[in-house]
Amino acid sequence: MTGLVDTQADDARINALPAAADMIALTPAQWSLAQRAQSIHVQDGKLLHPARYYASFDLSAAQPTPVLGWYDTWAMSNVANVPAASDMIAVAEKDWDDITAFRKSNGRGVQDGKIIDYTPPVPLSVQAQAEQSWIQQQESRAFVRGQKFTAEMLAYADAIEAIAEGTDTASTRLPDRPATIMS
């Protein structure tokens, strides 16, 4: 975009305007945001990013999914590496300006086209590593009591170890703890 013209202004020179086919009409909200814009990118007579502010996310991921990036597309000199507007969520100016509660560097996600508070799930391998601490506690208890792990508990410990070390990549959740731990 090469310039902004307020055709409603008292000093507007209508006869000096480019042809209508060479201009892009802005909504009042876009006009307001455009006053402080550095670069509004246009292609084929349309705004590439009709909103100024956007949040990007992984379109192929199950939702909720984390916000991956925040874009002020009208302040960027080049938007070649910015996702298409249709692949992002437009963000209102008041939300964009709220960097403490809305536009945070983490803790925000996307679900059903809305930006939400988001805490990513703990990876299964990390859950398994935490469970290994519990297994070690049980092992110490068994030793102090002069007992041994049951076959179920030994199989459970092996399964947890495989998940924690990454050799089991098929599991989607930790196995249930055995009912009987020591014999």
mmCIF file of C-alpha atoms in Angstrom:
data_model
loop_
_atom_site.group_PDB
_atom_site.id
_atom_site.type_symbol
_atom_site.label_atom_id
_atom_site.label_comp_id
_atom_site.label_asym_id
_atom_site.label_seq_id
_atom_site.Cartn_x
_atom_site.Cartn_y
_atom_site.Cartn_z
ATOM 1 C CA MET A 1 0.000 0.000 0.000
ATOM 2 C CA THR A 2 1.442 3.365 -0.921
ATOM 3 C CA GLY A 3 -0.774 5.748 1.004
ATOM 4 C CA LEU A 4 -3.960 6.390 2.934
ATOM 5 C CA VAL A 5 -6.600 8.811 1.713
ATOM 6 C CA ASP A 6 -9.509 9.921 3.873
ATOM 7 C CA THR A 7 -12.158 10.675 1.276
ATOM 8 C CA GLN A 8 -14.431 12.024 4.017
ATOM 9 C CA ALA A 9 -11.958 14.704 5.126
ATOM 10 C CA ASP A 10 -12.857 18.344 4.442
ATOM 11 C CA ASP A 11 -9.664 18.864 2.461
ATOM 12 C CA ALA A 12 -9.959 15.672 0.372
ATOM 13 C CA ARG A 13 -9.293 16.297 -3.311
ATOM 14 C CA ILE A 14 -11.598 13.723 -4.846
ATOM 15 C CA ASN A 15 -10.543 14.588 -8.416
ATOM 16 C CA ALA A 16 -6.909 13.800 -7.550
ATOM 17 C CA LEU A 17 -7.635 10.276 -6.315
ATOM 18 C CA PRO A 18 -6.441 7.207 -8.215
ATOM 19 C CA ALA A 19 -9.041 5.152 -10.061
ATOM 20 C CA ALA A 20 -11.395 3.229 -7.774
ATOM 21 C CA ALA A 21 -10.023 -0.034 -9.156
ATOM 22 C CA ASP A 22 -6.599 0.938 -7.810
ATOM 23 C CA MET A 23 -7.832 1.621 -4.280
ATOM 24 C CA ILE A 24 -8.857 -0.614 -1.380
ATOM 25 C CA ALA A 25 -11.658 0.457 0.915
ATOM 26 C CA LEU A 26 -10.951 0.072 4.624
ATOM 27 C CA THR A 27 -13.471 -0.433 7.392
ATOM 28 C CA PRO A 28 -13.499 2.212 10.143
ATOM 29 C CA ALA A 29 -11.598 -0.208 12.413
ATOM 30 C CA GLN A 30 -8.987 -0.862 9.714
ATOM 31 C CA TRP A 31 -8.684 2.879 9.043
ATOM 32 C CA SER A 32 -8.005 3.521 12.732
ATOM 33 C CA LEU A 33 -5.329 0.819 12.872
ATOM 34 C CA ALA A 34 -3.804 1.955 9.576
ATOM 35 C CA GLN A 35 -2.919 5.361 11.012
ATOM 36 C CA ARG A 36 -0.016 3.785 12.909
ATOM 37 C CA ALA A 37 0.830 1.051 10.399
ATOM 38 C CA GLN A 38 4.230 0.855 8.762
ATOM 39 C CA SER A 39 3.395 -1.601 5.957
ATOM 40 C CA ILE A 40 0.001 -2.848 4.859
ATOM 41 C CA HIS A 41 0.591 -5.650 2.391
ATOM 42 C CA VAL A 42 -1.681 -5.911 -0.653
ATOM 43 C CA GLN A 43 -1.940 -8.523 -3.367
ATOM 44 C CA ASP A 44 -4.353 -8.622 -6.309
ATOM 45 C CA GLY A 45 -6.283 -5.640 -4.965
ATOM 46 C CA LYS A 46 -6.866 -7.172 -1.523
ATOM 47 C CA LEU A 47 -5.251 -6.887 1.892
ATOM 48 C CA LEU A 48 -3.116 -9.977 2.548
ATOM 49 C CA HIS A 49 -3.942 -9.674 6.240
ATOM 50 C CA PRO A 50 -7.226 -7.754 6.667
ATOM 51 C CA ALA A 51 -6.770 -7.662 10.437
ATOM 52 C CA ARG A 52 -3.574 -6.159 11.765
ATOM 53 C CA TYR A 53 -2.906 -8.559 14.634
ATOM 54 C CA TYR A 54 -2.893 -12.368 14.523
ATOM 55 C CA ALA A 55 -2.081 -15.492 16.523
ATOM 56 C CA SER A 56 -0.732 -18.552 14.728
ATOM 57 C CA PHE A 57 -1.078 -22.195 15.708
ATOM 58 C CA ASP A 58 -0.589 -25.676 14.264
ATOM 59 C CA LEU A 59 -3.654 -26.289 12.099
ATOM 60 C CA SER A 60 -2.984 -30.045 12.029
ATOM 61 C CA ALA A 61 -2.682 -30.449 15.815
ATOM 62 C CA ALA A 62 -5.449 -31.731 18.051
ATOM 63 C CA GLN A 63 -7.060 -28.909 19.991
ATOM 64 C CA PRO A 64 -6.504 -27.320 22.333
ATOM 65 C CA THR A 65 -3.089 -26.531 20.902
ATOM 66 C CA PRO A 66 -0.575 -23.829 21.883
ATOM 67 C CA VAL A 67 -0.311 -20.433 20.207
ATOM 68 C CA LEU A 68 2.933 -20.610 18.232
ATOM 69 C CA GLY A 69 3.343 -16.971 17.289
ATOM 70 C CA TRP A 70 1.949 -13.462 17.539
ATOM 71 C CA TYR A 71 2.068 -11.203 14.467
ATOM 72 C CA ASP A 72 1.567 -7.479 13.942
ATOM 73 C CA THR A 73 1.386 -7.936 10.182
ATOM 74 C CA TRP A 74 1.034 -4.231 9.436
ATOM 75 C CA ALA A 75 4.310 -3.461 11.220
ATOM 76 C CA MET A 76 6.308 -6.018 9.245
ATOM 77 C CA SER A 77 8.291 -5.042 6.161
ATOM 78 C CA ASN A 78 8.009 -8.587 4.801
ATOM 79 C CA VAL A 79 5.254 -11.120 5.453
ATOM 80 C CA ALA A 80 6.606 -13.880 3.195
ATOM 81 C CA ASN A 81 7.129 -16.200 6.194
ATOM 82 C CA VAL A 82 3.874 -15.302 7.936
ATOM 83 C CA PRO A 83 0.995 -17.789 7.616
ATOM 84 C CA ALA A 84 -2.010 -16.787 5.524
ATOM 85 C CA ALA A 85 -4.639 -14.786 7.380
ATOM 86 C CA SER A 86 -7.086 -17.672 6.930
ATOM 87 C CA ASP A 87 -4.664 -19.959 8.803
ATOM 88 C CA MET A 88 -4.487 -17.721 11.880
ATOM 89 C CA ILE A 89 -6.830 -16.130 14.391
ATOM 90 C CA ALA A 90 -7.345 -12.378 14.164
ATOM 91 C CA VAL A 91 -6.712 -10.577 17.458
ATOM 92 C CA ALA A 92 -8.537 -7.402 18.502
ATOM 93 C CA GLU A 93 -6.409 -4.334 19.251
ATOM 94 C CA LYS A 94 -7.421 -4.261 22.941
ATOM 95 C CA ASP A 95 -6.367 -7.907 23.313
ATOM 96 C CA TRP A 96 -3.122 -7.308 21.389
ATOM 97 C CA ASP A 97 -2.231 -4.462 23.731
ATOM 98 C CA ASP A 98 -2.830 -6.653 26.829
ATOM 99 C CA ILE A 99 0.566 -8.339 27.116
ATOM 100 C CA THR A 100 0.092 -9.365 30.751
ATOM 101 C CA ALA A 101 -3.153 -11.341 30.490
ATOM 102 C CA PHE A 102 -3.912 -11.960 26.817
ATOM 103 C CA ARG A 103 -0.846 -11.866 24.576
ATOM 104 C CA LYS A 104 1.559 -13.753 26.809
ATOM 105 C CA SER A 105 4.687 -15.528 25.599
ATOM 106 C CA ASN A 106 3.285 -18.826 26.894
ATOM 107 C CA GLY A 107 0.132 -20.163 28.496
ATOM 108 C CA ARG A 108 -2.137 -19.349 25.548
ATOM 109 C CA GLY A 109 -3.749 -21.843 23.236
ATOM 110 C CA VAL A 110 -6.355 -22.210 20.536
ATOM 111 C CA GLN A 111 -9.578 -24.158 20.699
ATOM 112 C CA ASP A 112 -12.530 -23.883 18.316
ATOM 113 C CA GLY A 113 -11.224 -20.662 16.780
ATOM 114 C CA LYS A 114 -10.763 -18.898 20.109
ATOM 115 C CA ILE A 115 -7.681 -18.043 22.122
ATOM 116 C CA ILE A 116 -7.812 -19.658 25.552
ATOM 117 C CA ASP A 117 -5.679 -20.175 28.647
ATOM 118 C CA TYR A 118 -3.602 -23.252 27.936
ATOM 119 C CA THR A 119 -1.312 -25.516 29.897
ATOM 120 C CA PRO A 120 0.351 -28.056 27.638
ATOM 121 C CA PRO A 121 0.044 -31.680 28.709
ATOM 122 C CA VAL A 122 3.044 -33.161 30.486
ATOM 123 C CA PRO A 123 4.853 -35.457 28.035
ATOM 124 C CA LEU A 124 4.384 -39.146 28.770
ATOM 125 C CA SER A 125 8.133 -39.693 29.196
ATOM 126 C CA VAL A 126 8.230 -36.983 31.889
ATOM 127 C CA GLN A 127 5.245 -38.580 33.651
ATOM 128 C CA ALA A 128 7.090 -41.910 33.539
ATOM 129 C CA GLN A 129 10.239 -40.352 35.013
ATOM 130 C CA ALA A 130 8.176 -39.002 37.916
ATOM 131 C CA GLU A 131 6.591 -42.427 38.360
ATOM 132 C CA GLN A 132 10.067 -43.956 38.586
ATOM 133 C CA SER A 133 10.558 -41.971 41.814
ATOM 134 C CA TRP A 134 7.465 -43.626 43.274
ATOM 135 C CA ILE A 135 8.751 -47.048 42.163
ATOM 136 C CA GLN A 136 12.094 -46.370 43.893
ATOM 137 C CA GLN A 137 10.245 -45.432 47.106
ATOM 138 C CA GLN A 138 8.313 -48.693 46.944
ATOM 139 C CA GLU A 139 11.541 -50.588 46.317
ATOM 140 C CA SER A 140 13.081 -49.032 49.451
ATOM 141 C CA ARG A 141 9.986 -49.932 51.480
ATOM 142 C CA ALA A 142 10.144 -53.528 50.241
ATOM 143 C CA PHE A 143 13.846 -53.776 51.130
ATOM 144 C CA VAL A 144 13.300 -52.404 54.661
ATOM 145 C CA ARG A 145 10.512 -54.928 55.213
ATOM 146 C CA GLY A 146 12.479 -57.809 53.758
ATOM 147 C CA GLN A 147 9.959 -58.213 50.949
ATOM 148 C CA LYS A 148 10.211 -58.380 47.161
ATOM 149 C CA PHE A 149 8.248 -56.867 44.298
ATOM 150 C CA THR A 150 5.457 -58.991 42.887
ATOM 151 C CA ALA A 151 5.687 -60.131 39.259
ATOM 152 C CA GLU A 152 3.033 -57.499 38.447
ATOM 153 C CA MET A 153 5.129 -54.771 40.045
ATOM 154 C CA LEU A 154 8.288 -55.882 38.231
ATOM 155 C CA ALA A 155 6.408 -55.802 34.903
ATOM 156 C CA TYR A 156 5.033 -52.369 35.799
ATOM 157 C CA ALA A 157 8.518 -51.042 36.637
ATOM 158 C CA ASP A 158 9.841 -52.381 33.315
ATOM 159 C CA ALA A 159 6.980 -50.750 31.384
ATOM 160 C CA ILE A 160 7.557 -47.398 33.114
ATOM 161 C CA GLU A 161 11.289 -47.598 32.435
ATOM 162 C CA ALA A 162 10.673 -48.250 28.720
ATOM 163 C CA ILE A 163 8.403 -45.196 28.496
ATOM 164 C CA ALA A 164 10.824 -43.000 30.466
ATOM 165 C CA GLU A 165 13.789 -44.006 28.298
ATOM 166 C CA GLY A 166 11.843 -43.605 25.061
ATOM 167 C CA THR A 167 12.079 -47.219 23.921
ATOM 168 C CA ASP A 168 8.282 -47.560 24.217
ATOM 169 C CA THR A 169 6.865 -45.047 21.757
ATOM 170 C CA ALA A 170 3.510 -46.781 21.273
ATOM 171 C CA SER A 171 2.006 -46.104 24.705
ATOM 172 C CA THR A 172 -0.289 -43.101 25.000
ATOM 173 C CA ARG A 173 -0.699 -43.230 28.779
ATOM 174 C CA LEU A 174 1.015 -44.773 31.778
ATOM 175 C CA PRO A 175 -0.150 -48.257 32.735
ATOM 176 C CA ASP A 176 -2.220 -48.570 35.890
ATOM 177 C CA ARG A 177 -0.285 -49.257 39.066
ATOM 178 C CA PRO A 178 -0.543 -52.885 40.147
ATOM 179 C CA ALA A 179 -2.908 -53.741 42.972
ATOM 180 C CA THR A 180 -0.258 -55.769 44.795
ATOM 181 C CA ILE A 181 3.234 -54.320 45.022
ATOM 182 C CA MET A 182 5.138 -56.514 47.504
ATOM 183 C CA SER A 183 5.111 -60.159 48.454
#
